[in-house]
Tab-separated table of C-alpha atoms and ligand atoms in Angstrom:
chain	number	residue	atom	x	y	z
A	1	UNK	CA	41.650	-17.271	265.611
A	2	UNK	CA	38.011	-16.370	265.024
A	3	UNK	CA	37.738	-19.321	262.697
A	4	UNK	CA	39.060	-21.776	265.280
A	5	UNK	CA	37.040	-20.369	268.204
A	6	UNK	CA	33.877	-20.644	266.076
A	7	UNK	CA	34.834	-24.166	265.121
A	8	UNK	CA	35.334	-25.115	268.801
A	9	UNK	CA	32.008	-23.582	269.784
A	10	UNK	CA	30.153	-25.438	267.063
A	11	UNK	CA	31.811	-28.694	268.130
A	12	UNK	CA	30.802	-27.977	271.727
A	13	UNK	CA	27.196	-27.286	270.759
A	14	UNK	CA	27.052	-30.400	268.661
A	15	UNK	CA	28.544	-32.441	271.501
A	16	UNK	CA	26.043	-30.969	273.952
A	17	UNK	CA	23.272	-32.108	271.651
A	18	UNK	CA	24.610	-35.598	272.006
A	19	UNK	CA	25.655	-35.815	268.431
A	20	UNK	CA	22.175	-37.069	267.659
A	21	UNK	CA	21.144	-34.261	265.382
A	22	UNK	CA	22.302	-32.964	262.101
A	23	UNK	CA	21.059	-30.311	259.792
A	24	UNK	CA	20.866	-30.148	256.095
A	25	UNK	CA	20.181	-27.170	253.945
A	26	UNK	CA	20.163	-26.269	250.359
A	27	UNK	CA	22.584	-23.695	249.067
A	28	UNK	CA	25.226	-22.880	246.529
A	29	UNK	CA	28.900	-23.685	246.554
A	30	UNK	CA	30.741	-20.890	248.265
A	31	UNK	CA	33.951	-21.511	246.352
A	32	UNK	CA	34.454	-21.941	242.620
A	33	UNK	CA	34.483	-25.495	241.407
A	34	UNK	CA	37.871	-26.744	240.364
A	35	UNK	CA	38.022	-27.622	236.674
A	36	UNK	CA	37.828	-31.243	235.718
A	37	UNK	CA	41.138	-32.829	234.891
A	38	UNK	CA	41.753	-32.600	231.146
A	39	UNK	CA	40.870	-35.681	229.226
A	40	UNK	CA	43.850	-37.561	227.905
A	41	UNK	CA	44.234	-36.926	224.192
A	42	UNK	CA	43.930	-40.555	223.305
A	43	UNK	CA	46.903	-42.829	222.816
A	44	UNK	CA	49.980	-40.712	223.252
A	45	UNK	CA	51.805	-39.834	220.128
A	46	UNK	CA	55.421	-40.918	220.086
A	47	UNK	CA	57.200	-38.908	217.457
A	48	UNK	CA	60.000	-40.613	215.648
A	49	UNK	CA	61.681	-40.370	212.291
A	50	UNK	CA	58.620	-40.997	210.205
A	51	UNK	CA	55.873	-40.187	212.628
A	52	UNK	CA	55.749	-36.446	212.559
A	53	UNK	CA	53.275	-35.335	209.966
A	54	UNK	CA	54.918	-34.612	206.680
A	55	UNK	CA	55.962	-31.016	206.442
A	56	UNK	CA	54.126	-30.708	203.147
A	57	UNK	CA	50.892	-32.351	204.246
A	58	UNK	CA	48.407	-31.680	207.005
A	59	UNK	CA	48.667	-33.819	210.124
A	60	UNK	CA	46.619	-37.033	209.879
A	61	UNK	CA	43.717	-37.376	212.313
A	62	UNK	CA	44.807	-38.904	215.613
A	63	UNK	CA	43.326	-42.259	216.501
A	64	UNK	CA	41.490	-42.956	219.746
A	65	UNK	CA	39.046	-40.803	221.615
A	66	UNK	CA	38.912	-37.171	220.610
A	67	UNK	CA	41.632	-35.111	222.186
A	68	UNK	CA	41.844	-31.387	222.763
A	69	UNK	CA	40.418	-29.353	219.960
A	70	UNK	CA	42.988	-27.486	217.946
A	71	UNK	CA	41.714	-24.133	216.994
A	72	UNK	CA	43.399	-21.215	215.387
A	73	UNK	CA	42.766	-17.804	216.763
A	74	UNK	CA	43.918	-14.804	214.881
A	75	UNK	CA	46.478	-13.181	217.150
A	76	UNK	CA	45.582	-9.752	218.350
A	77	UNK	CA	48.168	-7.324	217.081
A	78	UNK	CA	50.406	-5.840	219.726
A	79	UNK	CA	49.762	-2.169	220.096
A	80	UNK	CA	53.381	-1.241	219.454
A	81	UNK	CA	53.879	-3.821	216.759
A	82	UNK	CA	53.480	-2.326	213.299
A	83	UNK	CA	53.161	-4.504	210.249
A	84	UNK	CA	56.604	-5.815	209.391
A	85	UNK	CA	58.275	-4.924	206.189
A	86	UNK	CA	59.770	-7.795	204.481
A	87	UNK	CA	62.370	-9.095	202.096
A	88	UNK	CA	60.891	-9.744	198.682
A	89	UNK	CA	62.283	-12.082	196.125
A	90	UNK	CA	63.405	-13.075	193.656
A	91	UNK	CA	66.274	-10.659	193.870
A	92	UNK	CA	67.514	-8.733	190.891
A	93	UNK	CA	71.242	-8.125	190.664
A	94	UNK	CA	72.220	-4.778	192.113
A	95	UNK	CA	68.833	-4.143	193.682
A	96	UNK	CA	68.382	-4.218	197.438
A	97	UNK	CA	66.437	-7.295	198.453
A	98	UNK	CA	64.818	-5.543	201.390
A	99	UNK	CA	62.323	-2.878	200.661
A	100	UNK	CA	59.280	-1.296	202.164
A	101	UNK	CA	56.987	-3.607	200.328
A	102	UNK	CA	53.743	-1.737	199.572
A	103	UNK	CA	51.742	-4.950	199.519
A	104	UNK	CA	53.369	-6.740	202.460
A	105	UNK	CA	53.753	-10.416	203.070
A	106	UNK	CA	50.348	-11.256	201.656
A	107	UNK	CA	51.904	-11.061	198.214
A	108	UNK	CA	54.728	-13.521	198.833
A	109	UNK	CA	52.701	-16.445	197.440
A	110	UNK	CA	52.474	-14.731	194.078
A	111	UNK	CA	56.188	-15.266	193.474
A	112	UNK	CA	56.694	-18.146	195.962
A	113	UNK	CA	53.603	-20.405	196.020
A	114	UNK	CA	54.775	-22.356	199.069
A	115	UNK	CA	54.425	-19.168	201.155
A	116	UNK	CA	50.672	-19.577	200.754
A	117	UNK	CA	50.606	-23.226	201.800
A	118	UNK	CA	49.014	-24.661	204.907
A	119	UNK	CA	51.988	-25.432	207.196
A	120	UNK	CA	53.720	-22.091	207.410
A	121	UNK	CA	55.758	-20.439	210.158
A	122	UNK	CA	55.851	-18.635	212.473
A	123	UNK	CA	52.731	-19.417	214.502
A	124	UNK	CA	51.035	-18.106	217.582
A	125	UNK	CA	51.281	-20.972	220.084
A	126	UNK	CA	48.068	-21.226	222.071
A	127	UNK	CA	49.142	-23.094	225.192
A	128	UNK	CA	45.640	-24.358	225.964
A	129	UNK	CA	45.570	-26.115	222.594
A	130	UNK	CA	48.952	-27.846	222.588
A	131	UNK	CA	49.310	-31.600	223.121
A	132	UNK	CA	51.513	-32.699	225.996
A	133	UNK	CA	53.794	-35.488	224.828
A	134	UNK	CA	55.799	-37.033	227.688
A	135	UNK	CA	57.687	-39.141	225.174
A	136	UNK	CA	59.302	-36.169	223.437
A	137	UNK	CA	63.021	-36.820	223.852
A	138	UNK	CA	65.043	-34.158	225.636
A	139	UNK	CA	66.969	-31.968	223.252
A	140	UNK	CA	70.729	-32.171	223.631
A	141	UNK	CA	73.083	-29.559	222.294
A	142	UNK	CA	76.364	-31.135	221.301
A	143	UNK	CA	79.492	-29.063	220.702
A	144	UNK	CA	77.675	-25.849	221.561
A	145	UNK	CA	79.954	-24.964	224.457
A	146	UNK	CA	83.056	-24.805	222.290
A	147	UNK	CA	81.961	-24.512	218.690
A	148	UNK	CA	85.351	-24.023	217.122
A	149	UNK	CA	88.844	-22.721	217.555
A	150	UNK	CA	88.375	-20.812	214.313
A	151	UNK	CA	86.691	-17.400	214.214
A	152	UNK	CA	83.041	-17.373	213.155
A	153	UNK	CA	81.762	-15.266	210.240
A	154	UNK	CA	79.236	-12.566	211.100
A	155	UNK	CA	77.348	-11.246	208.099
A	156	UNK	CA	74.804	-8.507	207.385
A	157	UNK	CA	72.898	-10.106	204.514
A	158	UNK	CA	70.405	-7.270	204.185
A	159	UNK	CA	67.645	-9.254	205.935
A	160	UNK	CA	69.297	-10.000	209.247
A	161	UNK	CA	72.602	-10.453	211.047
A	162	UNK	CA	73.800	-14.009	210.543
A	163	UNK	CA	76.542	-15.963	212.306
A	164	UNK	CA	77.979	-19.002	210.518
A	165	UNK	CA	78.258	-22.095	212.700
A	166	UNK	CA	80.531	-25.120	212.252
A	167	UNK	CA	79.235	-28.713	211.827
A	168	UNK	CA	80.920	-29.649	215.114
A	169	UNK	CA	77.729	-28.252	216.647
A	170	UNK	CA	74.739	-30.569	216.318
A	171	UNK	CA	71.479	-31.626	217.931
A	172	UNK	CA	70.463	-34.921	219.506
A	173	UNK	CA	66.947	-35.831	220.552
A	174	UNK	CA	65.431	-35.365	217.088
A	175	UNK	CA	64.545	-38.080	214.569
A	176	UNK	CA	67.980	-37.736	212.941
A	177	UNK	CA	71.242	-35.927	213.514
A	178	UNK	CA	70.945	-32.247	212.650
A	179	UNK	CA	74.154	-30.221	212.363
A	180	UNK	CA	74.269	-26.474	212.843
A	181	UNK	CA	74.727	-24.137	209.884
A	182	UNK	CA	73.951	-20.612	211.056
A	183	UNK	CA	72.074	-18.481	213.554
A	184	UNK	CA	70.339	-15.167	212.999
A	185	UNK	CA	67.974	-12.745	214.721
A	186	UNK	CA	64.590	-11.123	214.127
A	187	UNK	CA	63.574	-7.854	215.753
A	188	UNK	CA	61.209	-4.892	215.548
A	189	UNK	CA	61.634	-1.211	214.861
A	190	UNK	CA	63.322	1.256	217.163
A	191	UNK	CA	61.560	1.471	220.510
A	192	UNK	CA	59.341	-1.543	219.858
A	193	UNK	CA	59.145	-4.494	222.238
A	194	UNK	CA	57.376	-6.612	219.614
A	195	UNK	CA	59.920	-8.115	217.252
A	196	UNK	CA	59.709	-11.882	217.619
A	197	UNK	CA	58.227	-14.120	214.938
A	198	UNK	CA	56.644	-16.733	217.176
A	199	UNK	CA	54.118	-15.687	219.732
A	200	UNK	CA	52.848	-17.473	222.815
A	201	UNK	CA	49.184	-16.850	223.573
A	202	UNK	CA	49.197	-13.841	221.283
A	203	UNK	CA	52.204	-12.224	222.917
A	204	UNK	CA	55.294	-11.336	220.920
A	205	UNK	CA	58.623	-10.627	222.598
A	206	UNK	CA	61.272	-8.050	221.747
A	207	UNK	CA	63.303	-10.298	219.434
A	208	UNK	CA	63.865	-13.909	218.439
A	209	UNK	CA	66.977	-15.980	217.837
A	210	UNK	CA	66.912	-18.790	215.265
A	211	UNK	CA	69.592	-21.478	215.196
A	212	UNK	CA	69.347	-23.328	211.897
A	213	UNK	CA	70.405	-26.983	211.493
A	214	UNK	CA	70.043	-29.499	208.676
A	215	UNK	CA	69.628	-33.271	208.561
A	216	UNK	CA	73.223	-34.402	207.987
A	217	UNK	CA	72.244	-38.083	208.003
A	218	UNK	CA	70.322	-37.568	204.782
A	219	UNK	CA	71.844	-34.524	203.087
A	220	UNK	CA	75.265	-33.026	202.429
A	221	UNK	CA	74.429	-29.365	202.827
A	222	UNK	CA	71.936	-26.855	204.103
A	223	UNK	CA	70.858	-25.889	200.595
A	224	UNK	CA	70.261	-29.534	199.640
A	225	UNK	CA	68.224	-30.199	202.816
A	226	UNK	CA	66.244	-26.946	202.786
A	227	UNK	CA	63.436	-27.991	200.387
A	228	UNK	CA	63.113	-31.557	201.774
A	229	UNK	CA	60.477	-32.592	204.375
A	230	UNK	CA	62.062	-32.247	207.813
A	231	UNK	CA	65.322	-31.387	206.109
A	232	UNK	CA	65.843	-28.579	208.635
A	233	UNK	CA	65.579	-28.256	212.387
A	234	UNK	CA	65.421	-24.732	213.779
A	235	UNK	CA	65.573	-23.700	217.421
A	236	UNK	CA	63.480	-20.625	218.211
A	237	UNK	CA	64.470	-18.621	221.273
A	238	UNK	CA	62.220	-15.764	222.321
A	239	UNK	CA	64.183	-12.816	223.657
A	240	UNK	CA	62.768	-10.322	226.119
A	241	UNK	CA	64.168	-7.211	227.724
A	242	UNK	CA	65.531	-7.651	231.228
A	243	UNK	CA	67.439	-5.516	233.705
A	244	UNK	CA	70.951	-6.715	233.033
A	245	UNK	CA	73.167	-6.675	230.003
A	246	UNK	CA	73.596	-10.189	228.624
A	247	UNK	CA	77.359	-10.687	228.145
A	248	UNK	CA	76.927	-13.659	225.788
A	249	UNK	CA	74.826	-11.696	223.295
A	250	UNK	CA	77.639	-9.118	223.304
A	251	UNK	CA	79.711	-11.623	221.310
A	252	UNK	CA	77.391	-10.719	218.435
A	253	UNK	CA	76.052	-7.257	219.253
A	254	UNK	CA	79.435	-5.644	219.928
A	255	UNK	CA	80.427	-6.397	216.319
A	256	UNK	CA	77.353	-4.973	214.607
A	257	UNK	CA	79.025	-1.630	213.948
A	258	UNK	CA	81.584	-3.480	211.785
A	259	UNK	CA	78.858	-4.728	209.423
A	260	UNK	CA	76.487	-1.776	209.285
A	261	UNK	CA	75.736	-2.150	205.597
A	262	UNK	CA	74.383	-5.026	203.584
A	263	UNK	CA	76.921	-7.660	202.491
A	264	UNK	CA	79.550	-6.568	205.005
A	265	UNK	CA	81.215	-9.340	206.990
A	266	UNK	CA	83.424	-9.596	210.016
A	267	UNK	CA	84.983	-12.305	212.185
A	268	UNK	CA	83.910	-13.126	215.703
A	269	UNK	CA	86.069	-15.112	218.137
A	270	UNK	CA	84.435	-18.450	219.043
A	271	UNK	CA	82.247	-18.417	222.137
A	272	UNK	CA	79.820	-20.673	223.997
A	273	UNK	CA	76.785	-20.466	221.692
A	274	UNK	CA	74.777	-22.609	224.128
A	275	UNK	CA	74.687	-19.684	226.550
A	276	UNK	CA	72.564	-17.704	224.070
A	277	UNK	CA	69.755	-20.095	224.956
A	278	UNK	CA	67.515	-19.818	228.025
A	279	UNK	CA	68.703	-21.704	231.121
A	280	UNK	CA	66.072	-24.466	231.055
A	281	UNK	CA	65.746	-26.324	227.780
A	282	UNK	CA	63.361	-29.017	228.997
A	283	UNK	CA	60.275	-26.923	228.277
A	284	UNK	CA	59.689	-26.581	224.559
A	285	UNK	CA	57.061	-26.729	221.825
A	286	UNK	CA	57.522	-28.844	218.709
A	287	UNK	CA	55.713	-28.528	215.398
A	288	UNK	CA	56.213	-28.837	211.658
A	289	UNK	CA	56.535	-25.552	209.850
A	290	UNK	CA	58.463	-23.572	207.307
A	291	UNK	CA	61.148	-21.038	206.609
A	292	UNK	CA	59.789	-17.629	207.596
A	293	UNK	CA	61.109	-15.921	204.469
A	294	UNK	CA	60.635	-16.801	200.794
A	295	UNK	CA	60.775	-19.428	199.430
A	296	UNK	CA	58.981	-20.535	202.663
A	297	UNK	CA	59.877	-24.226	202.247
A	298	UNK	CA	57.741	-26.327	204.575
A	299	UNK	CA	60.722	-28.344	205.677
A	300	UNK	CA	61.379	-27.185	209.226
A	301	UNK	CA	61.046	-29.202	212.394
A	302	UNK	CA	60.582	-26.339	214.819
A	303	UNK	CA	61.534	-26.320	218.492
A	304	UNK	CA	60.382	-23.168	220.279
A	305	UNK	CA	61.487	-22.880	223.891
A	306	UNK	CA	58.982	-21.838	226.511
A	307	UNK	CA	61.563	-20.015	228.618
A	308	UNK	CA	63.031	-16.795	227.290
A	309	UNK	CA	66.493	-15.344	226.976
A	310	UNK	CA	67.024	-11.814	228.217
A	311	UNK	CA	68.996	-8.868	226.928
A	312	UNK	CA	69.071	-5.289	228.203
A	313	UNK	CA	67.151	-2.418	226.621
A	314	UNK	CA	70.488	-0.961	225.509
A	315	UNK	CA	71.335	-4.189	223.700
A	316	UNK	CA	67.937	-4.270	222.005
A	317	UNK	CA	68.421	-0.686	220.838
A	318	UNK	CA	71.834	-1.628	219.476
A	319	UNK	CA	70.155	-4.356	217.437
A	320	UNK	CA	67.395	-2.041	216.256
A	321	UNK	CA	69.566	0.959	215.380
A	322	UNK	CA	72.894	-0.256	214.027
A	323	UNK	CA	72.297	-2.202	210.836
A	324	UNK	CA	71.165	-1.064	207.413
A	325	UNK	CA	69.431	-3.155	204.800
A	326	UNK	CA	71.170	-1.350	201.951
A	327	UNK	CA	74.725	-1.286	200.679
A	328	UNK	CA	75.101	2.456	200.472
A	329	UNK	CA	73.400	5.812	201.002
A	330	UNK	CA	70.567	6.534	201.284
A	331	UNK	CA	70.553	3.857	203.945
A	332	UNK	CA	67.492	2.092	205.269
A	333	UNK	CA	67.585	0.827	208.819
A	334	UNK	CA	67.266	-2.954	208.970
A	335	UNK	CA	64.252	-3.312	211.262
A	336	UNK	CA	60.945	-5.189	211.476
A	337	UNK	CA	62.423	-8.289	209.855
A	338	UNK	CA	59.797	-10.613	211.283
A	339	UNK	CA	56.952	-12.409	209.595
A	340	UNK	CA	53.409	-12.275	210.991
A	341	UNK	CA	52.027	-15.491	212.578
A	342	UNK	CA	50.525	-17.944	210.104
A	343	UNK	CA	47.417	-20.128	210.507
A	344	UNK	CA	48.005	-23.388	212.352
A	345	UNK	CA	45.430	-25.184	210.186
A	346	UNK	CA	45.376	-28.934	210.919
A	347	UNK	CA	48.781	-29.103	212.565
A	348	UNK	CA	49.418	-30.257	216.110
A	349	UNK	CA	51.789	-28.391	218.397
A	350	UNK	CA	53.375	-30.773	220.891
A	351	UNK	CA	54.667	-29.657	224.274
A	352	UNK	CA	57.350	-31.375	226.315
A	353	UNK	CA	55.733	-30.194	229.549
A	354	UNK	CA	52.389	-29.544	231.210
A	355	UNK	CA	51.399	-25.929	231.443
A	356	UNK	CA	50.546	-25.698	235.126
A	357	UNK	CA	50.238	-21.970	234.831
A	358	UNK	CA	47.641	-22.299	232.103
A	359	UNK	CA	45.095	-23.625	234.624
A	360	UNK	CA	45.402	-20.787	237.107
A	361	UNK	CA	47.621	-17.737	237.328
A	362	UNK	CA	49.134	-16.813	240.692
A	363	UNK	CA	46.452	-14.164	241.174
A	364	UNK	CA	43.707	-16.648	240.411
A	365	UNK	CA	45.219	-19.182	242.833
A	366	UNK	CA	45.307	-16.504	245.527
A	367	UNK	CA	41.696	-15.518	244.829
A	368	UNK	CA	40.693	-19.163	244.914
A	369	UNK	CA	42.408	-19.645	248.302
A	370	UNK	CA	40.747	-16.574	249.794
A	371	UNK	CA	37.405	-17.637	248.305
A	372	UNK	CA	37.638	-21.091	249.857
A	373	UNK	CA	38.597	-19.625	253.254
A	374	UNK	CA	35.747	-17.092	253.218
A	375	UNK	CA	33.374	-19.810	252.057
A	376	UNK	CA	34.362	-22.104	254.923
A	377	UNK	CA	33.963	-19.256	257.406
A	378	UNK	CA	30.462	-18.438	256.110
A	379	UNK	CA	29.482	-22.095	256.267
A	380	UNK	CA	30.770	-22.376	259.808
A	381	UNK	CA	28.912	-19.225	260.866
A	382	UNK	CA	25.694	-20.559	259.373
A	383	UNK	CA	26.095	-23.877	261.182
A	384	UNK	CA	26.964	-22.054	264.414
A	385	UNK	CA	23.838	-19.881	264.356
A	386	UNK	CA	21.582	-22.767	263.405
A	387	UNK	CA	23.062	-24.876	266.220
A	388	UNK	CA	22.585	-22.041	268.682
A	389	UNK	CA	19.006	-21.502	267.620
A	390	UNK	CA	18.125	-25.155	267.995
A	391	UNK	CA	19.838	-25.385	271.382
A	392	UNK	CA	17.906	-22.326	272.608
A	393	UNK	CA	14.669	-23.870	271.421
A	394	UNK	CA	15.424	-27.138	273.225
A	395	UNK	CA	16.260	-25.317	276.473
A	396	UNK	CA	12.977	-23.389	276.193
A	397	UNK	CA	11.034	-26.645	275.805
A	398	UNK	CA	12.692	-28.149	278.902
A	399	UNK	CA	11.781	-25.063	281.003
A	400	UNK	CA	8.123	-25.382	279.971
A	401	UNK	CA	8.022	-29.015	281.043
A	402	UNK	CA	9.496	-28.253	284.515
A	403	UNK	CA	7.038	-25.395	285.074
A	404	UNK	CA	3.999	-27.562	284.184
A	405	UNK	CA	5.206	-30.370	286.452
A	406	UNK	CA	5.584	-28.020	289.487
A	407	UNK	CA	2.029	-26.700	289.048
A	408	UNK	CA	0.652	-30.241	289.105
A	409	UNK	CA	2.459	-31.083	292.398
A	410	UNK	CA	1.088	-28.030	294.214
A	411	UNK	CA	-2.432	-28.814	293.164
B	1	ZN	ZN1	64.657	-16.755	211.166
């Protein structure tokens, strides 16, 4: 109300002055300047079968004007995220393949050189450095709703819990047809909310689901496709802890107690695997990367969804506390089976969507709104007082003229 009454008064003053006057003054902007619209990254890249950079070579420089700069920032470690312990290979018969490796993942390249290459996974996705590609085809999950009438094999392989998937499940929207082979999970230690492999803007989530597919147009099996460039397509689903129990994840988690030790298997009735994914699949990141365990083949076309799936804290604890990485006593809990983020190097991460939220958070938008309102009010007040002052001065001048004129008449 104050704003509008001031506005009316200023208009009235200005009208009284006959609209002949205006004032200018020098000052600063009272509201922050909106950022310039981002420059287009040059001709848009349309990925197709041969266009994605080879998985074994760095991405070629993009033509056209320079686009956004791709920089790698070392992710800041989450406070509750200890260094993962990792499966080491090659395995020796009869020896557990998961151990508390004293040297960590840094020593993988010694036995598996590709683990030290320049297009490794996972990565920390910096959303202000991704390239929006409106031509990225939507990903379509075929056969996910009813994968099979046959039971699915659930297996504790000592590194993770793995569910076998039938080839009736496949992906469309990628350069070739990729059929499903298996899905598995990554998670942290008991009580930790940092167990995912991929991170977004330096933030890990509680766990991550990977659904592994291979190029069935070109290869006959997962093992044949695994070392080949873009032989694999993996979906990465970040999982966070929510309020409610997720009934779909129960199709896996409720069977963990049947496969507590390494190499144990059980059967799971078929279920809608598509419901393990977040509700909106249209927002995703796409990049060329690798397997996240030795031999770290750089053969994976990664799709990491921006939206997250949710499970309850109880379900996360079930995942963190049920499985062992060893076949017998003394048992080692199977935990922290994630790899640390790897350097992006020269690779480009494409996004299927524009990150509106990356410009301003809700709080920043609110602050901006309040700032603009206060700024307008201050400006209006300033104009009001200046107008008043000038009007007063003009009235004073008129009075002086009348007084002088009267004196002359009397004389
Ligand atoms: Zn994985």
